[in-house]
mmCIF file of C-alpha atoms and ligand atoms in Angstrom:
data_model
loop_
_atom_site.group_PDB
_atom_site.id
_atom_site.type_symbol
_atom_site.label_atom_id
_atom_site.label_comp_id
_atom_site.label_asym_id
_atom_site.label_seq_id
_atom_site.Cartn_x
_atom_site.Cartn_y
_atom_site.Cartn_z
ATOM 1 C CA MET X 20 -0.026 0.018 0.111
ATOM 2 C CA LYS X 21 1.200 3.561 -0.816
ATOM 3 C CA HIS X 22 2.080 5.381 2.163
ATOM 4 C CA VAL X 23 -0.253 7.694 3.621
ATOM 5 C CA PRO X 24 1.582 10.595 5.426
ATOM 6 C CA VAL X 25 0.721 11.069 8.915
ATOM 7 C CA LEU X 26 -0.079 14.504 10.220
ATOM 8 C CA LEU X 27 0.732 16.259 6.992
ATOM 9 C CA GLU X 28 -1.630 18.950 7.516
ATOM 10 C CA ALA X 29 -0.478 19.771 10.913
ATOM 11 C CA VAL X 30 2.970 19.805 9.805
ATOM 12 C CA ILE X 31 2.147 22.330 6.893
ATOM 13 C CA GLN X 32 0.385 24.494 9.290
ATOM 14 C CA ALA X 33 3.023 24.429 11.676
ATOM 15 C CA LEU X 34 5.528 25.469 8.997
ATOM 16 C CA GLY X 35 3.446 28.376 7.617
ATOM 17 C CA ASP X 36 4.134 30.169 4.541
ATOM 18 C CA VAL X 37 7.256 28.093 2.902
ATOM 19 C CA ASN X 38 6.769 29.989 -0.692
ATOM 20 C CA GLY X 39 10.516 30.815 -1.622
ATOM 21 C CA LYS X 40 11.750 29.064 1.596
ATOM 22 C CA THR X 41 14.133 25.996 1.503
ATOM 23 C CA VAL X 42 12.971 23.133 3.738
ATOM 24 C CA ILE X 43 14.757 19.918 4.650
ATOM 25 C CA ASP X 44 12.546 16.781 4.241
ATOM 26 C CA ALA X 45 14.791 14.463 6.533
ATOM 27 C CA THR X 46 12.631 11.259 5.701
ATOM 28 C CA PHE X 47 11.358 11.358 2.099
ATOM 29 C CA GLY X 48 9.484 7.970 2.167
ATOM 30 C CA ALA X 49 6.933 8.306 -0.615
ATOM 31 C CA GLY X 50 7.340 12.072 -0.894
ATOM 32 C CA GLY X 51 4.089 13.032 0.704
ATOM 33 C CA TYR X 52 5.760 15.708 2.839
ATOM 34 C CA SER X 53 8.009 16.845 0.113
ATOM 35 C CA ARG X 54 5.276 17.054 -2.539
ATOM 36 C CA ALA X 55 3.244 19.000 -0.303
ATOM 37 C CA LEU X 56 5.852 21.560 0.612
ATOM 38 C CA LEU X 57 6.879 21.926 -3.117
ATOM 39 C CA ASN X 58 3.416 22.448 -4.049
ATOM 40 C CA ALA X 59 3.443 25.369 -1.349
ATOM 41 C CA GLY X 60 6.188 26.875 -3.348
ATOM 42 C CA ALA X 61 9.120 25.797 -1.169
ATOM 43 C CA THR X 62 12.615 24.154 -2.586
ATOM 44 C CA VAL X 63 13.118 20.914 -0.921
ATOM 45 C CA ILE X 64 16.311 19.034 -0.090
ATOM 46 C CA ALA X 65 15.002 15.414 0.745
ATOM 47 C CA PHE X 66 16.815 12.553 2.461
ATOM 48 C CA ASP X 67 16.207 8.919 2.668
ATOM 49 C CA ARG X 68 18.513 5.953 3.294
ATOM 50 C CA ASP X 69 16.270 3.585 1.399
ATOM 51 C CA PRO X 70 17.291 3.076 -2.175
ATOM 52 C CA ASN X 71 13.669 1.844 -3.127
ATOM 53 C CA VAL X 72 12.333 5.348 -2.971
ATOM 54 C CA VAL X 73 13.830 5.940 -6.536
ATOM 55 C CA ASP X 74 10.705 5.896 -8.323
ATOM 56 C CA ASP X 75 8.820 8.524 -6.140
ATOM 57 C CA VAL X 76 12.154 10.736 -6.329
ATOM 58 C CA LYS X 77 12.052 10.548 -10.061
ATOM 59 C CA LYS X 78 8.555 11.601 -10.491
ATOM 60 C CA ILE X 79 9.020 14.624 -8.019
ATOM 61 C CA ARG X 80 12.172 15.473 -9.857
ATOM 62 C CA ASP X 81 10.416 15.321 -13.191
ATOM 63 C CA GLU X 82 7.768 17.441 -11.964
ATOM 64 C CA PHE X 83 9.559 20.167 -9.893
ATOM 65 C CA LYS X 84 13.051 20.204 -11.519
ATOM 66 C CA ASP X 85 15.744 21.924 -9.527
ATOM 67 C CA LYS X 86 13.459 22.979 -6.636
ATOM 68 C CA PHE X 87 13.962 19.457 -5.611
ATOM 69 C CA ARG X 88 17.291 17.686 -4.680
ATOM 70 C CA PHE X 89 17.353 14.182 -3.335
ATOM 71 C CA ILE X 90 20.296 12.743 -0.894
ATOM 72 C CA GLN X 91 20.304 9.006 -0.584
ATOM 73 C CA GLN X 92 21.952 8.963 2.924
ATOM 74 C CA PRO X 93 21.190 8.617 6.447
ATOM 75 C CA PHE X 94 19.636 11.838 7.818
ATOM 76 C CA SER X 95 22.597 12.440 10.111
ATOM 77 C CA PHE X 96 24.372 13.612 6.764
ATOM 78 C CA ILE X 97 22.485 16.971 7.386
ATOM 79 C CA HIS X 98 25.794 17.801 9.366
ATOM 80 C CA ASP X 99 27.585 18.011 6.041
ATOM 81 C CA LEU X 100 25.151 20.320 4.132
ATOM 82 C CA PRO X 101 26.846 23.709 3.536
ATOM 83 C CA ASP X 102 24.020 26.371 4.322
ATOM 84 C CA VAL X 103 21.512 27.250 6.750
ATOM 85 C CA TYR X 104 17.859 26.538 6.026
ATOM 86 C CA ASP X 105 14.209 27.628 6.687
ATOM 87 C CA ALA X 106 13.089 24.392 8.276
ATOM 88 C CA ILE X 107 14.163 20.816 9.084
ATOM 89 C CA VAL X 108 11.206 18.121 9.094
ATOM 90 C CA PHE X 109 11.607 14.767 10.359
ATOM 91 C CA ASP X 110 8.678 12.134 9.987
ATOM 92 C CA LEU X 111 10.223 9.328 11.864
ATOM 93 C CA GLY X 112 9.919 5.386 11.694
ATOM 94 C CA ILE X 113 9.329 3.275 8.555
ATOM 95 C CA SER X 114 7.052 3.675 5.516
ATOM 96 C CA SER X 115 3.857 1.480 4.504
ATOM 97 C CA MET X 116 6.282 0.256 1.407
ATOM 98 C CA GLN X 117 8.793 -0.745 3.971
ATOM 99 C CA ILE X 118 6.450 -2.608 6.427
ATOM 100 C CA ASP X 119 4.257 -4.191 3.757
ATOM 101 C CA ASN X 120 6.917 -5.757 1.763
ATOM 102 C CA PRO X 121 7.604 -9.313 3.480
ATOM 103 C CA GLU X 122 11.165 -9.305 1.497
ATOM 104 C CA ARG X 123 12.239 -6.381 3.590
ATOM 105 C CA GLY X 124 11.867 -8.420 6.764
ATOM 106 C CA PHE X 125 10.071 -5.622 8.836
ATOM 107 C CA SER X 126 6.673 -7.494 9.426
ATOM 108 C CA PHE X 127 5.873 -10.661 11.430
ATOM 109 C CA ARG X 128 2.683 -10.805 9.247
ATOM 110 C CA GLY X 129 4.465 -12.171 6.266
ATOM 111 C CA ASP X 130 7.255 -14.743 6.053
ATOM 112 C CA GLY X 131 10.380 -13.177 4.396
ATOM 113 C CA PRO X 132 14.125 -13.030 5.330
ATOM 114 C CA LEU X 133 14.964 -11.339 8.648
ATOM 115 C CA ASP X 134 16.403 -8.228 7.070
ATOM 116 C CA MET X 135 14.845 -5.247 8.582
ATOM 117 C CA ARG X 136 17.409 -2.750 7.017
ATOM 118 C CA MET X 137 16.176 0.671 5.751
ATOM 119 C CA ALA X 138 19.427 0.952 3.573
ATOM 120 C CA ALA X 139 20.870 -1.347 1.331
ATOM 121 C CA SER X 140 24.047 -1.871 3.479
ATOM 122 C CA GLY X 141 24.862 -2.960 6.903
ATOM 123 C CA LYS X 142 23.932 -5.679 9.518
ATOM 124 C CA SER X 143 20.454 -7.276 9.026
ATOM 125 C CA ALA X 144 18.596 -8.306 11.735
ATOM 126 C CA ALA X 145 19.683 -12.100 11.482
ATOM 127 C CA ASP X 146 23.161 -10.823 11.408
ATOM 128 C CA LEU X 147 22.637 -8.955 14.415
ATOM 129 C CA ILE X 148 21.306 -11.833 16.495
ATOM 130 C CA LYS X 149 24.099 -13.915 15.128
ATOM 131 C CA ASP X 150 26.766 -11.329 16.299
ATOM 132 C CA SER X 151 25.564 -10.026 19.373
ATOM 133 C CA SER X 152 25.829 -11.677 22.886
ATOM 134 C CA ILE X 153 22.781 -12.853 24.897
ATOM 135 C CA ASP X 154 23.086 -9.880 27.153
ATOM 136 C CA ASP X 155 23.199 -7.258 24.203
ATOM 137 C CA LEU X 156 20.191 -8.825 22.600
ATOM 138 C CA ALA X 157 18.334 -8.785 25.864
ATOM 139 C CA GLN X 158 19.050 -5.148 26.416
ATOM 140 C CA ILE X 159 17.872 -4.220 23.068
ATOM 141 C CA LEU X 160 14.429 -6.036 23.687
ATOM 142 C CA ARG X 161 14.222 -4.679 27.043
ATOM 143 C CA GLU X 162 15.061 -1.078 26.114
ATOM 144 C CA TYR X 163 13.336 -0.888 22.772
ATOM 145 C CA GLY X 164 10.590 -3.301 23.199
ATOM 146 C CA ASP X 165 9.795 -3.168 27.074
ATOM 147 C CA ILE X 166 10.031 -6.996 26.889
ATOM 148 C CA LYS X 167 9.780 -8.483 30.434
ATOM 149 C CA LYS X 168 11.783 -11.951 30.111
ATOM 150 C CA ALA X 169 13.930 -10.513 27.573
ATOM 151 C CA SER X 170 17.027 -12.817 28.392
ATOM 152 C CA ILE X 171 15.047 -16.148 28.058
ATOM 153 C CA LEU X 172 14.163 -14.928 24.489
ATOM 154 C CA ALA X 173 17.502 -13.542 24.140
ATOM 155 C CA ARG X 174 19.061 -16.874 24.679
ATOM 156 C CA ALA X 175 16.398 -18.834 22.518
ATOM 157 C CA MET X 176 17.453 -16.497 19.775
ATOM 158 C CA LYS X 177 20.916 -17.256 20.061
ATOM 159 C CA ASP X 178 20.245 -20.925 20.296
ATOM 160 C CA THR X 179 18.384 -21.100 16.931
ATOM 161 C CA GLU X 180 19.692 -18.050 14.955
ATOM 162 C CA PRO X 181 16.532 -17.390 13.043
ATOM 163 C CA LYS X 182 17.019 -16.597 9.656
ATOM 164 C CA THR X 183 13.335 -15.573 8.617
ATOM 165 C CA THR X 184 10.569 -13.418 10.011
ATOM 166 C CA PHE X 185 8.384 -16.575 10.925
ATOM 167 C CA GLU X 186 11.303 -18.471 12.555
ATOM 168 C CA LEU X 187 11.652 -15.352 14.737
ATOM 169 C CA LYS X 188 7.876 -15.323 15.578
ATOM 170 C CA LYS X 189 7.829 -18.878 16.532
ATOM 171 C CA LEU X 190 10.242 -18.252 19.312
ATOM 172 C CA ILE X 191 8.213 -15.587 20.775
ATOM 173 C CA ARG X 192 5.782 -17.447 23.437
ATOM 174 C CA ASN X 193 3.637 -14.250 24.364
ATOM 175 C CA PRO X 194 1.666 -13.083 21.246
ATOM 176 C CA ARG X 195 1.557 -9.629 22.922
ATOM 177 C CA ASP X 196 5.310 -9.565 22.433
ATOM 178 C CA ILE X 197 5.408 -10.115 18.784
ATOM 179 C CA ALA X 198 5.053 -6.488 17.585
ATOM 180 C CA PRO X 199 7.416 -5.037 20.257
ATOM 181 C CA VAL X 200 10.151 -7.837 19.566
ATOM 182 C CA PHE X 201 10.217 -6.848 15.804
ATOM 183 C CA GLN X 202 10.082 -3.118 16.505
ATOM 184 C CA ALA X 203 12.983 -3.441 18.805
ATOM 185 C CA LEU X 204 15.066 -5.140 16.454
ATOM 186 C CA ARG X 205 14.227 -2.863 13.693
ATOM 187 C CA ILE X 206 15.431 0.086 16.028
ATOM 188 C CA ALA X 207 18.793 -1.549 16.920
ATOM 189 C CA VAL X 208 19.259 -2.711 13.433
ATOM 190 C CA ASN X 209 18.812 0.901 11.997
ATOM 191 C CA ASP X 210 20.482 2.446 14.901
ATOM 192 C CA GLU X 211 17.265 4.769 15.011
ATOM 193 C CA MET X 212 17.950 6.636 18.131
ATOM 194 C CA GLY X 213 21.797 7.147 17.395
ATOM 195 C CA GLU X 214 20.875 8.538 13.811
ATOM 196 C CA LEU X 215 18.053 10.711 15.459
ATOM 197 C CA THR X 216 20.291 12.159 18.342
ATOM 198 C CA LYS X 217 23.006 12.725 15.680
ATOM 199 C CA ALA X 218 20.913 14.863 13.479
ATOM 200 C CA LEU X 219 19.182 16.743 16.286
ATOM 201 C CA ALA X 220 22.664 17.666 17.567
ATOM 202 C CA VAL X 221 23.635 19.805 14.361
ATOM 203 C CA VAL X 222 19.894 21.040 13.836
ATOM 204 C CA PRO X 223 20.801 24.438 15.619
ATOM 205 C CA GLU X 224 23.592 25.254 13.387
ATOM 206 C CA LYS X 225 21.668 24.420 10.191
ATOM 207 C CA LEU X 226 18.770 26.613 10.898
ATOM 208 C CA LYS X 227 18.176 30.236 9.811
ATOM 209 C CA ILE X 228 16.982 32.531 12.746
ATOM 210 C CA GLY X 229 13.308 32.116 12.744
ATOM 211 C CA GLY X 230 13.766 28.762 11.224
ATOM 212 C CA LYS X 231 11.676 25.748 12.421
ATOM 213 C CA CYS X 232 12.521 22.187 13.277
ATOM 214 C CA ILE X 233 9.462 19.547 13.366
ATOM 215 C CA CYS X 234 9.566 16.029 14.338
ATOM 216 C CA VAL X 235 6.956 13.409 14.021
ATOM 217 C CA THR X 236 7.606 10.625 16.132
ATOM 218 C CA PHE X 237 5.934 7.136 16.765
ATOM 219 C CA HIS X 238 7.642 5.413 19.468
ATOM 220 C CA SER X 239 7.823 6.470 23.158
ATOM 221 C CA ILE X 240 11.677 6.413 23.409
ATOM 222 C CA GLU X 241 12.178 8.699 20.275
ATOM 223 C CA ASP X 242 9.459 10.989 21.385
ATOM 224 C CA ARG X 243 11.462 11.162 24.512
ATOM 225 C CA ILE X 244 14.593 11.966 22.905
ATOM 226 C CA VAL X 245 12.910 14.842 20.870
ATOM 227 C CA LYS X 246 11.049 16.305 23.975
ATOM 228 C CA ASN X 247 14.290 16.134 26.128
ATOM 229 C CA ILE X 248 16.201 17.925 23.454
ATOM 230 C CA PHE X 249 13.775 20.430 22.569
ATOM 231 C CA ARG X 250 13.209 21.121 26.457
ATOM 232 C CA ASN X 251 17.155 21.523 26.434
ATOM 233 C CA TRP X 252 16.869 24.342 23.561
ATOM 234 C CA THR X 253 13.872 25.980 24.927
ATOM 235 C CA THR X 254 15.168 26.459 28.473
ATOM 236 C CA PRO X 255 16.941 29.621 29.624
ATOM 237 C CA VAL X 256 20.996 29.171 30.015
ATOM 238 C CA GLY X 257 22.350 29.802 33.491
ATOM 239 C CA ASP X 258 20.961 30.817 36.857
ATOM 240 C CA PRO X 259 17.514 32.581 36.346
ATOM 241 C CA ARG X 260 18.293 35.020 39.374
ATOM 242 C CA LEU X 261 21.398 36.353 37.656
ATOM 243 C CA PRO X 262 21.327 39.143 35.138
ATOM 244 C CA SER X 263 23.796 36.996 32.922
ATOM 245 C CA VAL X 264 21.157 34.466 32.313
ATOM 246 C CA LEU X 265 20.825 33.722 28.563
ATOM 247 C CA ALA X 266 17.487 33.599 26.835
ATOM 248 C CA PRO X 267 16.564 30.248 25.335
ATOM 249 C CA ARG X 268 17.700 29.971 21.619
ATOM 250 C CA PHE X 269 14.484 28.312 20.599
ATOM 251 C CA VAL X 270 10.713 28.957 21.269
ATOM 252 C CA LEU X 271 8.444 25.578 21.798
ATOM 253 C CA MET X 272 5.634 25.026 19.403
ATOM 254 C CA LYS X 273 2.221 23.359 20.367
ATOM 255 C CA THR X 274 2.502 19.545 20.411
ATOM 256 C CA VAL X 275 -0.202 18.182 18.166
ATOM 257 C CA THR X 276 -1.451 14.495 17.931
ATOM 258 C CA PRO X 277 -3.793 12.955 15.171
ATOM 259 C CA SER X 278 -7.512 13.828 15.122
ATOM 260 C CA GLU X 279 -10.070 11.352 15.504
ATOM 261 C CA THR X 280 -10.802 11.420 11.920
ATOM 262 C CA GLU X 281 -7.198 11.040 10.702
ATOM 263 C CA LEU X 282 -6.916 8.002 13.357
ATOM 264 C CA GLU X 283 -10.116 6.568 11.763
ATOM 265 C CA ASN X 284 -8.618 6.667 8.184
ATOM 266 C CA ASN X 285 -4.728 5.805 9.062
ATOM 267 C CA SER X 286 -4.077 3.277 11.469
ATOM 268 C CA ARG X 287 -0.424 4.197 11.201
ATOM 269 C CA ALA X 288 -1.171 7.638 12.843
ATOM 270 C CA ARG X 289 -1.607 5.769 15.963
ATOM 271 C CA SER X 290 0.917 6.857 18.848
ATOM 272 C CA ALA X 291 2.123 9.704 16.565
ATOM 273 C CA HIS X 292 3.068 13.148 18.150
ATOM 274 C CA MET X 293 4.328 16.271 16.296
ATOM 275 C CA ARG X 294 6.813 18.436 18.199
ATOM 276 C CA GLY X 295 8.200 21.719 16.813
ATOM 277 C CA VAL X 296 10.698 24.711 17.732
ATOM 278 C CA ILE X 297 11.367 27.849 16.328
ATOM 279 C CA LYS X 298 14.910 29.245 16.288
ATOM 280 C CA SER X 299 15.093 32.905 18.272
ATOM 281 C CA TYR X 300 18.698 34.066 17.587
HETATM 282 C C1 LIG B 429 7.424 7.507 7.883
HETATM 283 S S1 LIG B 429 8.413 7.440 6.395
HETATM 284 C C2 LIG B 429 8.344 9.046 5.911
HETATM 285 C C3 LIG B 429 7.064 9.318 5.078
HETATM 286 C C4 LIG B 429 6.759 10.654 4.362
HETATM 287 N N1 LIG B 429 7.086 11.702 5.222
HETATM 288 C C5 LIG B 429 5.915 10.734 3.293
HETATM 289 O O1 LIG B 429 4.975 11.566 3.497
HETATM 290 O O2 LIG B 429 6.055 9.871 2.493
HETATM 291 C C6 LIG B 429 10.190 7.351 7.131
HETATM 292 C C7 LIG B 429 11.340 7.384 6.007
HETATM 293 O O3 LIG B 429 12.385 7.775 6.671
HETATM 294 C C8 LIG B 429 13.098 6.923 6.146
HETATM 295 N N2 LIG B 429 14.251 7.018 7.344
HETATM 296 C C9 LIG B 429 14.235 6.640 8.444
HETATM 297 N N3 LIG B 429 15.267 7.007 9.293
HETATM 298 C C10 LIG B 429 16.200 7.615 8.423
HETATM 299 C C11 LIG B 429 17.443 8.078 8.509
HETATM 300 N N4 LIG B 429 18.100 7.914 9.879
HETATM 301 N N5 LIG B 429 17.981 8.522 7.690
HETATM 302 C C12 LIG B 429 17.469 8.582 6.264
HETATM 303 N N6 LIG B 429 16.325 8.044 6.063
HETATM 304 C C13 LIG B 429 15.485 7.402 7.187
HETATM 305 C C14 LIG B 429 12.733 5.562 5.916
HETATM 306 O O4 LIG B 429 13.622 4.806 5.019
HETATM 307 C C15 LIG B 429 11.585 6.040 5.475
HETATM 308 O O5 LIG B 429 11.430 5.811 4.102
#
């Protein structure tokens, strides 16, 4: 199924008038955000580390020509961009095209190789299981999946070294743990939290004054990372009783969650949060 963008209207509204501005779409996916931004008159620089997005990239490039540039790299490469920009937008997690294709190994609903890589390089989930210790695997399951008996499952994973999604699924005793186990491995395989932390670290120096950073999150850990980093940027620096206190560099925008209507029409919107900040100096 084609990816239906989550919180698109909220993101576009939060960005305001983008006509003539340059926006970084850190997570191109099917290009839903990029297209909306281009239609609103922005120039867009888009990132995605998944090479399978090429067809949508081509369509948008054919239509919008040099108003659109695509970089097939992890979004932490924002660090290497030379300028300052009007906005940077992250729509985190995976796309419907990724989850729906059993060959990508993200989903427990179809059988396929236990891959889970967004990019074409790096270790697959099967490699990660093979190369990690029981303790490291248990830590991944606990931290990113909140799995209670993580060590028992990690041991079973090491004993059998599953190569397919169904082989992994068979090892998970509690059916309620299946989705969280798959999610935990996906987060680890793609170093999702590391990527997010690295990219956000360079956002302040890549935004113009008045520039905005918007993040749409789907997982409580990524949402906590964004919330804490944004809180840091929007807190005065120093002792508030002293005259030397520095005003915060960013102003916090209102957090938005999907409306009932969006939730009814797009189950992927469940648990989404949109957070934003504006650079003040
Ligand atoms: C939720 S989808 C984005 C959907 C997009 N906003 C749209 O409207 O079609 C997330 C996309 O971000 C990509 N992605 C996730 N983490 C990434 C990272 N660290 N670097 C580059 N791309 C990433 C995934 O490959 C996926 O295609």
